Amino acid sequence: MASLTRCLYCTGVGPRAHLLSLSLSLSPSAFRLGPLLLTPALGKPAAAHRRRPDPPRVVVADASPLFAAEPATAAAFDFKGYMLQKAAAVERALDEAVPLAHPERVHEAMRYSLLAGGKRIRPVLCLAACELVGGRDAWAMPAAVAVEMIHTMSLIHDDLPCMDNDDLRRGRPSCHRAFDEPIAVLAGDALVSFAFALLADPSSYPPDASVTTDRIVRAVGELASCGGAKGLVAGQVADIEATGPGAPASLDQLKFIHLRKTAALMEASVVIGAIVGGASDDQIERLRQYARCVGLLFQVIDDILDVTKLSSELGKTAGKDVASGKTTYPKLLGLERSKEFAERLLEDSKEQLAGFHPTKTAPFLHLADYIAYRQK
């Protein structure tokens, strides 16, 4: 198999380290796309669901840590405290955004999935991007809540029997298992509407007009592009078509899937936060590339963990991708080369932050490390 090599590309913002080029049919600009056009559980679990047996658990013998050691700079910034503070603020905003209302069952299902915990990486990225370019949390909180609603919708729908068919999400029954399939579909659909209503409503923002109408309109367009037929939907369709018996997806196809299915929403989170914060086009482009690197890194690590961890450790069914015939990075590249790919993506993500205020980039640098070193 071809060796992993480094390539450079130039953009309107100067020379920059590209992601990774594999001579395996990827051109030097293969990862360089234009903007994608694109708690308490309140649910009432349905009784007497018959649980299907878990798929075979696939555990790779070499389950060593991804990297030899965590970065020495970890103590320079209280990343854990930062994440807890931001996540708590997001949690409160999510709770307020979807109150219980009639019809209660669909609202319960929405809240069951939306308030199920999780790392809240996407909304925190949104808040951090706004702060990085000089904005405040209050400016970006509507956007942060909106992207988490879209993310939750994607998880609800992804778990459905007609999609990835997973019974577990965040350590408890998936939405369609806790309620039923029709309610799960409708809960996901409703979250999309809630997201856009919140993001587009000028009253969601501080009354001092600090977030102008043109920024709001641009943010709405970015989120719509991320979730549409050239973003999340495109990635999901390509993923379905590449799953099952037959030849595995190529690296090009895998890149297409995950730039849209995984990276697109991280990209939207960062870019929308930067937009409402008043970023320049140059700053938005740099942050867009950072998010694409981090989004792919998240997926590569996810694939590695899927074959090196147990379901009890992950909070979801381990080994399911392999059992369902899905192409993953370890399946295509092998475990060691997948780790090398992750290392390069981590390095490249950090290079995109050159030129920003070094203190304000700390959350982005540590978030990239967190994604690379996470164990679930």
Tab-separated table of C-alpha atoms in Angstrom:
chain	number	residue	atom	x	y	z
A	1	MET	CA	0.000	0.000	0.000
A	2	ALA	CA	1.218	3.475	-0.785
A	3	SER	CA	3.128	5.291	1.894
A	4	LEU	CA	1.756	8.349	3.626
A	5	THR	CA	3.320	11.562	2.423
A	6	ARG	CA	2.997	15.247	3.243
A	7	CYS	CA	1.877	17.810	0.706
A	8	LEU	CA	1.583	21.576	0.753
A	9	TYR	CA	-0.964	23.723	-0.985
A	10	CYS	CA	-1.425	27.420	-1.336
A	11	THR	CA	-4.656	29.335	-0.851
A	12	GLY	CA	-5.656	32.928	-0.748
A	13	VAL	CA	-4.399	33.060	2.809
A	14	GLY	CA	-0.929	31.785	2.091
A	15	PRO	CA	0.958	28.483	2.123
A	16	ARG	CA	-0.542	25.955	4.429
A	17	ALA	CA	0.036	22.354	5.361
A	18	HIS	CA	-2.534	20.179	3.623
A	19	LEU	CA	-4.110	17.174	5.222
A	20	LEU	CA	-2.555	13.989	4.084
A	21	SER	CA	-1.994	12.881	0.528
A	22	LEU	CA	-1.960	9.207	-0.293
A	23	SER	CA	-0.657	8.353	-3.732
A	24	LEU	CA	-3.543	5.924	-3.784
A	25	SER	CA	-5.459	8.021	-6.351
A	26	LEU	CA	-5.726	11.180	-4.244
A	27	SER	CA	-4.637	14.386	-5.905
A	28	PRO	CA	-2.815	17.044	-3.839
A	29	SER	CA	-6.074	18.982	-3.529
A	30	ALA	CA	-8.246	16.005	-2.721
A	31	PHE	CA	-9.244	17.242	0.712
A	32	ARG	CA	-9.455	20.858	-0.372
A	33	LEU	CA	-13.132	21.476	-1.142
A	34	GLY	CA	-14.945	24.737	-1.498
A	35	PRO	CA	-17.437	25.644	1.221
A	36	LEU	CA	-19.976	22.863	1.533
A	37	LEU	CA	-23.221	24.088	-0.004
A	38	LEU	CA	-25.081	22.931	1.528
A	39	THR	CA	-29.670	15.768	32.521
A	40	PRO	CA	-32.384	14.136	33.124
A	41	ALA	CA	-34.178	11.843	30.752
A	42	LEU	CA	-37.799	12.809	30.336
A	43	GLY	CA	-38.715	10.074	27.890
A	44	LYS	CA	-41.056	7.221	28.728
A	45	PRO	CA	-39.309	4.094	27.473
A	46	ALA	CA	-41.606	1.753	25.662
A	47	ALA	CA	-42.065	-1.498	27.513
A	48	ALA	CA	-41.191	-5.012	26.406
A	49	HIS	CA	-38.977	-4.132	23.457
A	50	ARG	CA	-37.291	-7.222	22.192
A	51	ARG	CA	-33.601	-6.549	21.987
A	52	ARG	CA	-31.673	-7.970	19.101
A	53	PRO	CA	-28.432	-9.731	19.988
A	54	ASP	CA	-25.377	-7.508	19.827
A	55	PRO	CA	-23.256	-7.899	16.700
A	56	PRO	CA	-19.945	-9.661	17.080
A	57	ARG	CA	-17.452	-7.587	19.019
A	58	VAL	CA	-14.318	-6.990	17.019
A	59	VAL	CA	-11.300	-6.049	19.110
A	60	VAL	CA	-7.929	-5.517	17.496
A	61	ALA	CA	-5.093	-7.127	19.406
A	62	ASP	CA	-2.954	-4.007	19.258
A	63	ALA	CA	-5.039	-1.612	21.322
A	64	SER	CA	-2.112	0.556	22.378
A	65	PRO	CA	-2.634	4.299	22.882
A	66	LEU	CA	-2.869	6.323	19.711
A	67	PHE	CA	0.164	8.449	20.502
A	68	ALA	CA	3.098	7.787	22.792
A	69	ALA	CA	2.281	10.587	25.231
A	70	GLU	CA	-0.095	13.464	25.597
A	71	PRO	CA	1.271	16.900	24.726
A	72	ALA	CA	3.409	18.645	27.321
A	73	THR	CA	1.347	21.834	26.970
A	74	ALA	CA	-1.752	20.222	28.482
A	75	ALA	CA	-1.218	21.903	31.875
A	76	ALA	CA	-0.870	25.410	30.389
A	77	PHE	CA	-4.613	25.778	29.842
A	78	ASP	CA	-7.440	24.500	32.025
A	79	PHE	CA	-9.174	22.740	29.157
A	80	LYS	CA	-11.352	20.598	31.414
A	81	GLY	CA	-12.579	23.634	33.319
A	82	TYR	CA	-13.180	25.503	30.079
A	83	MET	CA	-15.196	22.638	28.579
A	84	LEU	CA	-17.240	22.146	31.745
A	85	GLN	CA	-18.060	25.843	31.963
A	86	LYS	CA	-19.047	26.169	28.311
A	87	ALA	CA	-20.911	22.847	28.240
A	88	ALA	CA	-22.917	23.832	31.326
A	89	ALA	CA	-23.968	27.071	29.655
A	90	VAL	CA	-24.924	25.160	26.499
A	91	GLU	CA	-26.864	22.625	28.575
A	92	ARG	CA	-28.943	25.379	30.166
A	93	ALA	CA	-29.642	26.954	26.787
A	94	LEU	CA	-30.679	23.604	25.292
A	95	ASP	CA	-33.034	22.953	28.198
A	96	GLU	CA	-34.666	26.346	27.738
A	97	ALA	CA	-34.888	26.021	23.956
A	98	VAL	CA	-37.105	22.907	23.965
A	99	PRO	CA	-39.637	23.075	26.796
A	100	LEU	CA	-42.274	20.400	27.236
A	101	ALA	CA	-45.339	21.250	25.188
A	102	HIS	CA	-48.231	19.606	23.407
A	103	PRO	CA	-47.949	17.001	21.935
A	104	GLU	CA	-45.855	15.920	24.883
A	105	ARG	CA	-44.538	12.628	23.525
A	106	VAL	CA	-42.580	14.135	20.650
A	107	HIS	CA	-41.235	16.897	22.900
A	108	GLU	CA	-40.199	14.260	25.444
A	109	ALA	CA	-38.364	12.386	22.683
A	110	MET	CA	-36.627	15.565	21.563
A	111	ARG	CA	-35.514	16.330	25.094
A	112	TYR	CA	-34.558	12.702	25.750
A	113	SER	CA	-31.993	12.855	22.953
A	114	LEU	CA	-31.035	16.530	23.135
A	115	LEU	CA	-30.353	16.470	26.900
A	116	ALA	CA	-28.666	13.068	26.968
A	117	GLY	CA	-25.282	14.550	27.754
A	118	GLY	CA	-22.377	14.102	25.415
A	119	LYS	CA	-19.192	16.066	24.935
A	120	ARG	CA	-20.897	19.122	23.369
A	121	ILE	CA	-17.860	19.575	21.161
A	122	ARG	CA	-19.751	21.305	18.359
A	123	PRO	CA	-21.492	24.010	20.387
A	124	VAL	CA	-18.313	24.672	22.364
A	125	LEU	CA	-16.441	25.066	19.070
A	126	CYS	CA	-19.083	27.562	17.994
A	127	LEU	CA	-18.690	29.631	21.167
A	128	ALA	CA	-14.888	29.441	21.005
A	129	ALA	CA	-14.812	30.609	17.376
A	130	CYS	CA	-16.952	33.619	18.200
A	131	GLU	CA	-14.668	34.511	21.096
A	132	LEU	CA	-11.555	33.964	18.980
A	133	VAL	CA	-12.575	36.718	16.545
A	134	GLY	CA	-13.670	39.166	19.250
A	135	GLY	CA	-17.283	38.186	19.947
A	136	ARG	CA	-19.072	37.123	23.123
A	137	ASP	CA	-20.833	33.918	24.147
A	138	ALA	CA	-24.218	35.618	24.065
A	139	TRP	CA	-23.748	36.373	20.385
A	140	ALA	CA	-23.056	32.750	19.499
A	141	MET	CA	-25.293	30.837	21.914
A	142	PRO	CA	-28.284	30.655	19.520
A	143	ALA	CA	-25.961	29.228	16.871
A	144	ALA	CA	-24.371	26.827	19.349
A	145	VAL	CA	-27.790	25.487	20.347
A	146	ALA	CA	-28.864	25.250	16.700
A	147	VAL	CA	-25.854	23.177	15.632
A	148	GLU	CA	-26.365	20.836	18.597
A	149	MET	CA	-29.994	20.375	17.558
A	150	ILE	CA	-28.908	19.443	14.035
A	151	HIS	CA	-26.274	17.113	15.480
A	152	THR	CA	-28.850	15.439	17.733
A	153	MET	CA	-31.202	14.995	14.770
A	154	SER	CA	-28.399	13.283	12.850
A	155	LEU	CA	-27.782	10.893	15.766
A	156	ILE	CA	-31.476	10.041	16.132
A	157	HIS	CA	-31.829	9.312	12.428
A	158	ASP	CA	-28.450	7.569	12.182
A	159	ASP	CA	-29.507	5.041	14.846
A	160	LEU	CA	-32.742	4.071	13.085
A	161	PRO	CA	-33.111	0.485	11.787
A	162	CYS	CA	-33.218	1.789	8.210
A	163	MET	CA	-29.854	3.534	8.735
A	164	ASP	CA	-27.140	2.252	11.106
A	165	ASN	CA	-29.600	0.246	13.222
A	166	ASP	CA	-28.049	0.902	16.634
A	167	ASP	CA	-29.827	0.279	19.928
A	168	LEU	CA	-27.454	2.347	22.082
A	169	ARG	CA	-26.576	6.015	22.124
A	170	ARG	CA	-24.579	7.685	24.891
A	171	GLY	CA	-24.899	4.631	27.082
A	172	ARG	CA	-28.667	4.247	26.981
A	173	PRO	CA	-31.390	3.141	24.534
A	174	SER	CA	-31.482	5.048	21.255
A	175	CYS	CA	-34.459	7.338	20.738
A	176	HIS	CA	-36.364	4.827	18.593
A	177	ARG	CA	-35.833	2.186	21.295
A	178	ALA	CA	-36.899	4.431	24.173
A	179	PHE	CA	-39.966	5.617	22.256
A	180	ASP	CA	-40.664	4.135	18.815
A	181	GLU	CA	-39.512	4.634	15.232
A	182	PRO	CA	-42.217	7.094	14.079
A	183	ILE	CA	-41.699	9.321	17.132
A	184	ALA	CA	-37.910	9.182	16.676
A	185	VAL	CA	-38.194	10.280	13.034
A	186	LEU	CA	-40.556	13.116	13.951
A	187	ALA	CA	-38.421	14.210	16.909
A	188	GLY	CA	-35.421	14.533	14.593
A	189	ASP	CA	-37.473	16.454	12.029
A	190	ALA	CA	-38.788	18.802	14.710
A	191	LEU	CA	-35.279	19.538	15.983
A	192	VAL	CA	-34.287	20.755	12.510
A	193	SER	CA	-37.188	23.220	12.497
A	194	PHE	CA	-36.370	24.352	16.036
A	195	ALA	CA	-32.738	24.927	15.030
A	196	PHE	CA	-33.524	27.220	12.123
A	197	ALA	CA	-36.281	29.067	13.973
A	198	LEU	CA	-33.856	29.847	16.792
A	199	LEU	CA	-30.938	30.810	14.552
A	200	ALA	CA	-33.010	33.043	12.250
A	201	ASP	CA	-34.939	34.899	14.975
A	202	PRO	CA	-33.343	38.300	15.724
A	203	SER	CA	-34.839	38.174	19.232
A	204	SER	CA	-32.563	35.208	20.007
A	205	TYR	CA	-29.614	37.603	20.107
A	206	PRO	CA	-28.663	40.447	22.487
A	207	PRO	CA	-30.877	43.509	21.971
A	208	ASP	CA	-27.921	45.815	21.283
A	209	ALA	CA	-27.818	44.737	17.601
A	210	SER	CA	-24.268	43.447	18.059
A	211	VAL	CA	-25.165	40.538	15.753
A	212	THR	CA	-26.313	42.201	12.563
A	213	THR	CA	-28.985	40.879	10.218
A	214	ASP	CA	-26.483	40.138	7.459
A	215	ARG	CA	-24.470	37.933	9.853
A	216	ILE	CA	-27.629	36.066	10.873
A	217	VAL	CA	-28.611	35.460	7.238
A	218	ARG	CA	-25.110	34.222	6.395
A	219	ALA	CA	-25.149	31.898	9.428
A	220	VAL	CA	-28.512	30.435	8.412
A	221	GLY	CA	-27.181	29.765	4.913
A	222	GLU	CA	-24.098	28.038	6.310
A	223	LEU	CA	-26.155	25.720	8.530
A	224	ALA	CA	-28.575	24.920	5.705
A	225	SER	CA	-25.678	24.010	3.411
A	226	CYS	CA	-24.134	21.783	6.084
A	227	GLY	CA	-27.303	19.769	6.602
A	228	GLY	CA	-28.479	19.457	3.016
A	229	ALA	CA	-27.903	17.274	-0.005
A	230	LYS	CA	-24.293	18.465	-0.349
A	231	GLY	CA	-23.517	18.058	3.354
A	232	LEU	CA	-24.840	15.645	5.990
A	233	VAL	CA	-27.391	14.068	3.657
A	234	ALA	CA	-24.794	13.483	0.941
A	235	GLY	CA	-22.462	11.854	3.445
A	236	GLN	CA	-25.199	9.595	4.797
A	237	VAL	CA	-26.291	8.503	1.309
A	238	ALA	CA	-22.714	7.733	0.284
A	239	ASP	CA	-22.186	5.850	3.552
A	240	ILE	CA	-25.264	3.685	2.950
A	241	GLU	CA	-24.172	2.927	-0.606
A	242	ALA	CA	-20.679	1.957	0.566
A	243	THR	CA	-21.931	-0.417	3.294
A	244	GLY	CA	-22.423	-4.139	2.890
A	245	PRO	CA	-20.889	-6.929	0.822
A	246	GLY	CA	-18.693	-6.189	-2.126
A	247	ALA	CA	-15.551	-4.184	-2.668
A	248	PRO	CA	-14.732	-1.735	0.154
A	249	ALA	CA	-15.048	1.981	-0.477
A	250	SER	CA	-11.943	3.660	-1.807
A	251	LEU	CA	-10.049	6.270	0.181
A	252	ASP	CA	-11.577	8.940	-2.056
A	253	GLN	CA	-15.066	7.683	-1.226
A	254	LEU	CA	-14.282	7.479	2.486
A	255	LYS	CA	-12.975	11.036	2.414
A	256	PHE	CA	-16.146	12.186	0.596
A	257	ILE	CA	-18.351	10.493	3.212
A	258	HIS	CA	-16.631	11.867	6.289
A	259	LEU	CA	-15.966	15.401	5.064
A	260	ARG	CA	-19.746	15.599	4.847
A	261	LYS	CA	-21.151	13.203	7.418
A	262	THR	CA	-18.744	14.070	10.243
A	263	ALA	CA	-16.630	17.112	9.388
A	264	ALA	CA	-19.411	19.218	7.848
A	265	LEU	CA	-21.177	19.900	11.129
A	266	MET	CA	-17.923	20.708	12.931
A	267	GLU	CA	-17.113	23.040	10.050
A	268	ALA	CA	-20.513	24.709	10.333
A	269	SER	CA	-20.086	25.069	14.113
A	270	VAL	CA	-16.770	26.879	13.780
A	271	VAL	CA	-17.697	28.948	10.734
A	272	ILE	CA	-21.069	30.076	12.102
A	273	GLY	CA	-19.464	31.068	15.405
A	274	ALA	CA	-16.894	33.090	13.487
A	275	ILE	CA	-19.577	34.701	11.308
A	276	VAL	CA	-21.729	35.934	14.211
A	277	GLY	CA	-18.539	37.092	15.941
A	278	GLY	CA	-17.687	39.344	12.993
A	279	ALA	CA	-14.748	37.423	11.498
A	280	SER	CA	-13.096	38.443	8.246
A	281	ASP	CA	-13.291	36.136	5.234
A	282	ASP	CA	-9.626	35.268	5.754
A	283	GLN	CA	-10.280	34.213	9.367
A	284	ILE	CA	-13.344	32.205	8.356
A	285	GLU	CA	-11.343	30.318	5.731
A	286	ARG	CA	-8.606	29.409	8.201
A	287	LEU	CA	-11.134	28.190	10.745
A	288	ARG	CA	-12.982	26.256	8.047
A	289	GLN	CA	-9.826	24.307	7.251
A	290	TYR	CA	-9.124	23.720	10.944
A	291	ALA	CA	-12.605	22.250	11.365
A	292	ARG	CA	-12.207	19.945	8.368
A	293	CYS	CA	-8.973	18.577	9.795
A	294	VAL	CA	-10.531	18.109	13.230
A	295	GLY	CA	-13.685	16.590	11.746
A	296	LEU	CA	-11.720	13.957	9.859
A	297	LEU	CA	-9.549	13.389	12.928
A	298	PHE	CA	-12.700	12.742	14.973
A	299	GLN	CA	-13.843	10.108	12.489
A	300	VAL	CA	-10.460	8.373	12.232
A	301	ILE	CA	-10.285	8.133	16.032
A	302	ASP	CA	-13.898	6.912	16.112
A	303	ASP	CA	-12.985	4.130	13.682
A	304	ILE	CA	-9.919	3.178	15.731
A	305	LEU	CA	-11.908	3.080	18.971
A	306	ASP	CA	-14.609	0.968	17.319
A	307	VAL	CA	-12.122	-1.875	16.910
A	308	THR	CA	-10.092	-1.379	20.086
A	309	LYS	CA	-12.723	-0.715	22.773
A	310	LEU	CA	-15.689	-2.502	24.323
A	311	SER	CA	-19.326	-1.379	24.115
A	312	SER	CA	-19.282	-0.671	27.859
A	313	GLU	CA	-16.359	1.711	27.353
A	314	LEU	CA	-17.790	3.487	24.311
A	315	GLY	CA	-21.403	3.879	25.395
A	316	LYS	CA	-22.456	2.465	22.029
A	317	THR	CA	-22.132	-0.833	20.223
A	318	ALA	CA	-18.466	-1.629	19.560
A	319	GLY	CA	-17.391	-3.473	16.421
A	320	LYS	CA	-20.640	-2.670	14.669
A	321	ASP	CA	-19.036	-0.991	11.652
A	322	VAL	CA	-16.956	-4.056	10.850
A	323	ALA	CA	-19.895	-6.403	11.455
A	324	SER	CA	-22.115	-4.419	9.071
A	325	GLY	CA	-19.519	-4.384	6.290
A	326	LYS	CA	-18.849	-0.667	6.548
A	327	THR	CA	-15.533	0.635	5.242
A	328	THR	CA	-13.478	2.314	7.960
A	329	TYR	CA	-9.983	3.771	8.097
A	330	PRO	CA	-8.509	0.763	9.959
A	331	LYS	CA	-10.154	-1.578	7.452
A	332	LEU	CA	-8.742	0.355	4.516
A	333	LEU	CA	-5.368	1.478	5.867
A	334	GLY	CA	-4.745	-0.862	8.791
A	335	LEU	CA	-4.562	0.206	12.414
A	336	GLU	CA	-1.019	1.599	12.409
A	337	ARG	CA	-1.441	3.663	9.249
A	338	SER	CA	-4.753	4.962	10.581
A	339	LYS	CA	-2.867	6.167	13.655
A	340	GLU	CA	-0.316	7.870	11.397
A	341	PHE	CA	-3.153	9.533	9.504
A	342	ALA	CA	-4.609	10.773	12.790
A	343	GLU	CA	-1.233	12.185	13.849
A	344	ARG	CA	-0.948	14.126	10.601
A	345	LEU	CA	-4.490	15.476	10.854
A	346	LEU	CA	-3.786	16.624	14.408
A	347	GLU	CA	-0.647	18.434	13.281
A	348	ASP	CA	-2.349	20.010	10.287
A	349	SER	CA	-5.336	21.203	12.326
A	350	LYS	CA	-3.022	23.189	14.591
A	351	GLU	CA	-1.202	24.781	11.657
A	352	GLN	CA	-4.443	26.426	10.529
A	353	LEU	CA	-4.458	28.545	13.702
A	354	ALA	CA	-1.298	30.492	12.876
A	355	GLY	CA	-2.039	34.209	12.828
A	356	PHE	CA	-4.701	34.168	15.533
A	357	HIS	CA	-4.089	35.482	19.047
A	358	PRO	CA	-2.125	32.662	20.759
A	359	THR	CA	-4.055	32.880	24.031
A	360	LYS	CA	-7.424	32.697	22.305
A	361	THR	CA	-6.407	29.673	20.225
A	362	ALA	CA	-5.824	27.565	23.368
A	363	PRO	CA	-9.318	25.992	23.308
A	364	PHE	CA	-8.847	24.948	19.668
A	365	LEU	CA	-5.398	23.473	20.244
A	366	HIS	CA	-6.518	21.524	23.293
A	367	LEU	CA	-9.759	20.435	21.668
A	368	ALA	CA	-7.773	18.899	18.822
A	369	ASP	CA	-5.616	17.081	21.404
A	370	TYR	CA	-8.719	15.977	23.273
A	371	ILE	CA	-10.226	14.462	20.122
A	372	ALA	CA	-6.972	12.700	19.313
A	373	TYR	CA	-6.497	11.276	22.817
A	374	ARG	CA	-10.101	10.493	23.738
A	375	GLN	CA	-10.946	6.952	24.785
A	376	LYS	CA	-14.636	6.945	23.847
